[in-house]
Tab-separated table of C-alpha atoms in Angstrom:
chain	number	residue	atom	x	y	z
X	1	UNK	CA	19.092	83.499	-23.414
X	2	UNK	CA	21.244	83.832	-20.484
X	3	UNK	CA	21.718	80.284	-19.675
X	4	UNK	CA	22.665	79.882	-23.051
X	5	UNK	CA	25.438	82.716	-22.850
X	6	UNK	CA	26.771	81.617	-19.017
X	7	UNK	CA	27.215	77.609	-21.125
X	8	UNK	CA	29.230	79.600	-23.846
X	9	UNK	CA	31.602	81.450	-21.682
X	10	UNK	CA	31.805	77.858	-19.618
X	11	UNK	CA	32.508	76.132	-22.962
X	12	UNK	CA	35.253	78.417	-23.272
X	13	UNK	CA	36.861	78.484	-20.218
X	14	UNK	CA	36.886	74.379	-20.597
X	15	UNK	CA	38.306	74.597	-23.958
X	16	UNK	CA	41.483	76.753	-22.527
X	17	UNK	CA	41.970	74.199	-20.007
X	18	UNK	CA	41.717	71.540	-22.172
X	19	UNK	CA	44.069	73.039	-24.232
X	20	UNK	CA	46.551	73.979	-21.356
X	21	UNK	CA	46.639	70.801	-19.911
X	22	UNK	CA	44.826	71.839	-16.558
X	23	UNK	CA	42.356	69.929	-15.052
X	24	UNK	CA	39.246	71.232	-13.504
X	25	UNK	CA	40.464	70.240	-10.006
X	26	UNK	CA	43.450	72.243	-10.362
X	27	UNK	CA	41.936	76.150	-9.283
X	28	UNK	CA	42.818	79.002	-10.718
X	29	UNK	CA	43.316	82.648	-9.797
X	30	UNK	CA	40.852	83.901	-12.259
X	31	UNK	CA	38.693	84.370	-15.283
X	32	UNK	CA	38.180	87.321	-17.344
X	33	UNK	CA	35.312	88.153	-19.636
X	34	UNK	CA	35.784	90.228	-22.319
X	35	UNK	CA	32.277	92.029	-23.332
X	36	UNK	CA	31.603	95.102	-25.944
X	37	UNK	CA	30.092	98.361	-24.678
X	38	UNK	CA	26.577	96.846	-26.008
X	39	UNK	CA	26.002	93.726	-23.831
X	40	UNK	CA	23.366	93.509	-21.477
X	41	UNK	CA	23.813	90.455	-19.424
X	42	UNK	CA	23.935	90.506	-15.506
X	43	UNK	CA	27.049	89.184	-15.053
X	44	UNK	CA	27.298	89.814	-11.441
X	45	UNK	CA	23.967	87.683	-11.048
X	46	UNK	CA	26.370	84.688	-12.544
X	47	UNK	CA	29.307	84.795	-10.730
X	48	UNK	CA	29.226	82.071	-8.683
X	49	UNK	CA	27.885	79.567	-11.004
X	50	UNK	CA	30.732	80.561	-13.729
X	51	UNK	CA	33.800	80.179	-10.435
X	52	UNK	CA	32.114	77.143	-9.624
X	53	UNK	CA	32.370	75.225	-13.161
X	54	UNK	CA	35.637	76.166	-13.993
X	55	UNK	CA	36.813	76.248	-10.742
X	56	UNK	CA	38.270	80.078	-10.627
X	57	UNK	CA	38.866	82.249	-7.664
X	58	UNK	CA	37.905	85.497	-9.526
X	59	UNK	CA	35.112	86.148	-12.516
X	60	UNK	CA	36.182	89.652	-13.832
X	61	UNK	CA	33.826	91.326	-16.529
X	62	UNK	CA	35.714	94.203	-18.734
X	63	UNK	CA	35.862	95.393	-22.079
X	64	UNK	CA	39.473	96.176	-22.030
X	65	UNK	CA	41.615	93.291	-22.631
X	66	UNK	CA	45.000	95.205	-22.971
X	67	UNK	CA	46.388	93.741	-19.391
X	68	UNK	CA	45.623	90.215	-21.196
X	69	UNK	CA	46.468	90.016	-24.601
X	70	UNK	CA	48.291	91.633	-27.372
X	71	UNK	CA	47.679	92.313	-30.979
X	72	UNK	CA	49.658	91.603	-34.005
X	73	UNK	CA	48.874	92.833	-37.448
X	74	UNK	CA	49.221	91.249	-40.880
X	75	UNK	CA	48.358	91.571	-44.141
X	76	UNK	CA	46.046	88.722	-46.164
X	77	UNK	CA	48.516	88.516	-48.846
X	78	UNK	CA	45.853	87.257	-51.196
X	79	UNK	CA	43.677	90.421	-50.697
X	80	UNK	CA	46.255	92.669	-50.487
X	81	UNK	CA	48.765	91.475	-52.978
X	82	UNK	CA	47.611	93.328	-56.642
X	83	UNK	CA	46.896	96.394	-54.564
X	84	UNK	CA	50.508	96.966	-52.661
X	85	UNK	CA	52.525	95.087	-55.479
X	86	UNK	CA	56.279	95.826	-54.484
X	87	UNK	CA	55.650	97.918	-51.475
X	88	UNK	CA	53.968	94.563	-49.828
X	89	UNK	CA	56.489	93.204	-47.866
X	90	UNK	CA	57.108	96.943	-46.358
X	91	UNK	CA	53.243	97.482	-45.103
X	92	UNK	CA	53.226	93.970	-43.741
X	93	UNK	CA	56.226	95.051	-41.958
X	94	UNK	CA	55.104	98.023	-40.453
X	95	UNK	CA	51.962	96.877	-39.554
X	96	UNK	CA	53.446	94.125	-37.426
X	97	UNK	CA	55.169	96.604	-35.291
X	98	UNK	CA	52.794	98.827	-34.395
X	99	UNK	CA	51.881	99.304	-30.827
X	100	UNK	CA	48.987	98.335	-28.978
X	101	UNK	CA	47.571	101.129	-29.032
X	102	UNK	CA	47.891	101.870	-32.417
X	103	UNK	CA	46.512	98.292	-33.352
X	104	UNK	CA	42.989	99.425	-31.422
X	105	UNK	CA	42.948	102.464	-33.103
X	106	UNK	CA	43.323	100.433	-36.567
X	107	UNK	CA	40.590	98.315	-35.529
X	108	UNK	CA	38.209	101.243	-34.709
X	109	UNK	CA	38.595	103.276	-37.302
X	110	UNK	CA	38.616	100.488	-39.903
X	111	UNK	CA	42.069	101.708	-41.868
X	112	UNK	CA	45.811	102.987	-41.709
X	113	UNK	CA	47.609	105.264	-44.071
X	114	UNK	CA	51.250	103.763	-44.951
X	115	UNK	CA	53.764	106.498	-46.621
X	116	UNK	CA	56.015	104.754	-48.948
X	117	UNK	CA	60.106	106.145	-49.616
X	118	UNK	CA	59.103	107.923	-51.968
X	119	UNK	CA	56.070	109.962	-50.229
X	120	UNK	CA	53.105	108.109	-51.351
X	121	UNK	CA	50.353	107.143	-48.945
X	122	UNK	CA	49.228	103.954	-49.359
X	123	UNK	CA	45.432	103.182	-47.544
X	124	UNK	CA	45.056	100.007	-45.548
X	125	UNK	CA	41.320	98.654	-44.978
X	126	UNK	CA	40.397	96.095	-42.383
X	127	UNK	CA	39.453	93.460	-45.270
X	128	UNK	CA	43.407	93.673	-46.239
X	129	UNK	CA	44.347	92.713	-42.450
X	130	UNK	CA	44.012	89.564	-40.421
X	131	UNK	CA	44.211	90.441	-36.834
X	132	UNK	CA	45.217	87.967	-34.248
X	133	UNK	CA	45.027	88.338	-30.300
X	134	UNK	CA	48.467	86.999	-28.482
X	135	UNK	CA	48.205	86.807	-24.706
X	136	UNK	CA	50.449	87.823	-22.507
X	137	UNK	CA	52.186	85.246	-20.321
X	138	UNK	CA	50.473	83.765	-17.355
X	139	UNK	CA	47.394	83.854	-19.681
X	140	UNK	CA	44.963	81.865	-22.119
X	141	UNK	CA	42.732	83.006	-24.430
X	142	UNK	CA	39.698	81.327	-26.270
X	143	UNK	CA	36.843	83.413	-28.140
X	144	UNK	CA	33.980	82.432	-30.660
X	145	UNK	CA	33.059	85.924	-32.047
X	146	UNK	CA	30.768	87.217	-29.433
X	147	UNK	CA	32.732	86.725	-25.974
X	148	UNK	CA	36.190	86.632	-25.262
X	149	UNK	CA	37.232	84.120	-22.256
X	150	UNK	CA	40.457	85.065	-20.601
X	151	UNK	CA	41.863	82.194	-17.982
X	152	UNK	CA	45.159	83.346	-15.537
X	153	UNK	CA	47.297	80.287	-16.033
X	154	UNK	CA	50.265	81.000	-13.817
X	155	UNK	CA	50.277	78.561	-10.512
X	156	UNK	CA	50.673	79.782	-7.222
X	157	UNK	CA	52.219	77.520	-4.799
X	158	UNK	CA	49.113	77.684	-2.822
X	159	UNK	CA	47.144	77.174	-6.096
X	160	UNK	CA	49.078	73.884	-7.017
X	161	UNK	CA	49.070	72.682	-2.743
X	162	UNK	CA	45.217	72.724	-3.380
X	163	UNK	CA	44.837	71.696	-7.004
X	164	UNK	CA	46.945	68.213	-5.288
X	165	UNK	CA	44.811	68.627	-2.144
X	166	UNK	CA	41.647	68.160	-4.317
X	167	UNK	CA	42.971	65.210	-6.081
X	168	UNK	CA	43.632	63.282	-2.778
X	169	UNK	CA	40.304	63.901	-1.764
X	170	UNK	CA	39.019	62.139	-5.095
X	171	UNK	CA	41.304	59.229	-5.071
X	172	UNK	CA	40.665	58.945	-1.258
X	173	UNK	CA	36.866	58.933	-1.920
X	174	UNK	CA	37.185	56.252	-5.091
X	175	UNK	CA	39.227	54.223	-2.588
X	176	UNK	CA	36.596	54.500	0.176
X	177	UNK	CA	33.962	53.694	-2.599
X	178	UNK	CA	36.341	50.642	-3.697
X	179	UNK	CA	36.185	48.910	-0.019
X	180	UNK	CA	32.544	49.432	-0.345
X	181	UNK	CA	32.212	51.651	2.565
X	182	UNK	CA	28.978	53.032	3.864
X	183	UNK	CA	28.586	57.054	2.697
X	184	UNK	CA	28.403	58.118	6.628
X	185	UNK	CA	31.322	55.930	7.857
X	186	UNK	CA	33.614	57.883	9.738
X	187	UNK	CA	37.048	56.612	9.547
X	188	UNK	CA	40.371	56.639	10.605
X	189	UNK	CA	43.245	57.156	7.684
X	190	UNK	CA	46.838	56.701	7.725
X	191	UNK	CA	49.154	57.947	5.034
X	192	UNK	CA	52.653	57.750	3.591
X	193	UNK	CA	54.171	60.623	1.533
X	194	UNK	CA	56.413	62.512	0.149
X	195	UNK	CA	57.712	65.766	2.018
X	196	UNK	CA	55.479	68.118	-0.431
X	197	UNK	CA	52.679	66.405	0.178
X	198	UNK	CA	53.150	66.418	4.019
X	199	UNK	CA	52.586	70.182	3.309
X	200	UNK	CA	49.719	69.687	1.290
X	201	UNK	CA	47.690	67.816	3.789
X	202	UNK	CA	48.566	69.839	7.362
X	203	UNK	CA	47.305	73.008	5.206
X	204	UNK	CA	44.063	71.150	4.040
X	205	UNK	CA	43.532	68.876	6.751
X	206	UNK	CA	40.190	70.538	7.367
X	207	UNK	CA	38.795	69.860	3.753
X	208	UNK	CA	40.017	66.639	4.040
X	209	UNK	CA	38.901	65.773	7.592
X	210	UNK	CA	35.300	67.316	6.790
X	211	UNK	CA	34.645	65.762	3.106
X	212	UNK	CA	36.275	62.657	4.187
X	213	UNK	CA	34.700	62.079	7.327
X	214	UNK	CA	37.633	61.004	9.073
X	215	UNK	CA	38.216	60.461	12.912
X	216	UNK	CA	41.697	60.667	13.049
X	217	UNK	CA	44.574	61.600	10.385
X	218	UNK	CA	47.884	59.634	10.689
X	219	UNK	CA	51.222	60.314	8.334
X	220	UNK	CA	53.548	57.541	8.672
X	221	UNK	CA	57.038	57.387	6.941
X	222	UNK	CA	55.889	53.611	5.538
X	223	UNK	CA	52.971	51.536	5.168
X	224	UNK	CA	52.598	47.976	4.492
X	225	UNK	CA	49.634	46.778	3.754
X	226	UNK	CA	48.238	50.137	1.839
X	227	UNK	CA	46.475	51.520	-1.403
X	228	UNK	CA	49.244	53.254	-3.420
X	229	UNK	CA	47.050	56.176	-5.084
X	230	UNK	CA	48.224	58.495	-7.686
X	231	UNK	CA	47.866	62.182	-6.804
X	232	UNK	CA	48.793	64.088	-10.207
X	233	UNK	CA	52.690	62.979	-10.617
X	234	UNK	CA	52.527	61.511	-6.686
X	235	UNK	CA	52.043	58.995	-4.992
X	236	UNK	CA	50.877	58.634	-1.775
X	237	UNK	CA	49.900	55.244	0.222
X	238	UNK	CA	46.475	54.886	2.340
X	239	UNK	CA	45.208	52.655	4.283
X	240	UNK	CA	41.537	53.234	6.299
X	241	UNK	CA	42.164	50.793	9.478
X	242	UNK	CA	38.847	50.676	10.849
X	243	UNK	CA	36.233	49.953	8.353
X	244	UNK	CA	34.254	46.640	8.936
């Protein structure tokens, strides 16, 4: 059962991406997991398997999801139509401004009481009400009715310099793989760049000196006789210059 629950919170977390546009090289600050007062799961005991599929810095477990996500309230018109007649339009009104709070109350309790102009109290069930979760900025949200997944979109610099540090390591390593070079070759690289990408690689010169097995590290303003290789929207010329 657990294995089965860590693949659905994955399967979420992939979805969001997929849906954001953000590839699984690019890391992110975090992911939050949204759990009722009833689960059971070791979640610590998963941590590192969950940061290393989806490629987060942070697995949070909560069940608050107020810092993420917002609700809205409507009514199902089609439900709640014959019931409210001509005072429709004012219920769906007010229930689409009520506060947070207010909205978790509704949802725990199961109803709302609506006083029309002219003093009536009109009861709102949970069956009348479609309730939809809109998260906050810097945030994505995916859920399939048992877990809520919670991904922090917002780049850092640092985030995006190794997101683009990762992706020269692949396209470095396809390259290597390319010239049909042996796995424990150790080689000598040059490079030509752009400025931000200069940056990139004297911050993550380790990771790319220790995955890449390289000797020596050269950035050149031009090279001739290179391999242009795209690096998300760059591009940056290598050429390995002592491989047999």
């Amino acid at each position: 059962m657990p294995k089965l629950t860590i693949l659905q919170v994955v399967e979420l977390g992939r979805s969001i991406r997929n849906t954001a546009s953000l590839k699984v090289k690019q890391p992110l600050a975090g992911l939050s997991l949204i759990v009722n007062k009833d689960d059971r799961v070791e979640w610590a005991s998963y941590t590192d398997i969950v940061k290393e599929e989806l490629n987060v810095k942070e697995f949070r477990v909560t069940e608050d999801d107020e810092r993420f996500v917002s609700y809205t309230l409507k009514l199902d018109f089609k439900k709640a139509g014959p019931k409210f007649g001509k005072h429709i339009n004012s219920v769906n009104q007010w229930l689409q401004g009520l506060a947070n709070t207010e909205v978790k109350q509704f949802a725990e309790k199961g109803e709302a009481h609506f006083k029309t102009p002219t003093g009536d109290t009109l009861t709102i069930t949970a069956e009348e009400v479609l309730i939809e979760k809109v998260p906050k900025e810097g945030f994505a949200v995916a859920a399939n009715g048992l877990y809520t997944v919670i991904l922090d979109t917002a780049l850092t610099e640092g985030l995006i310099q190794e997101g683009l540090a990762r992706e020269l390591l692949r396209a470095i390593q396809e390259y290597r793989k390319k010239l049909n070079l042996p796995v424990n070759l150790r080689i000598d690289i040059e490079m030509s760049m752009d400025e931000e990408m200069k940056q990139v690689v004297a911050r993550y010169k380790d990771l790319l000196q220790e995955n890449l097995l390289m000797n020596s590290l050269h950035l050149c303003n031009e090279i001739k006789a290179g391999e242009q290789l795209k690096v998300g929207s760059k591009l940056v010329t290598v050429r390995i210059i002592n491989h047999p």
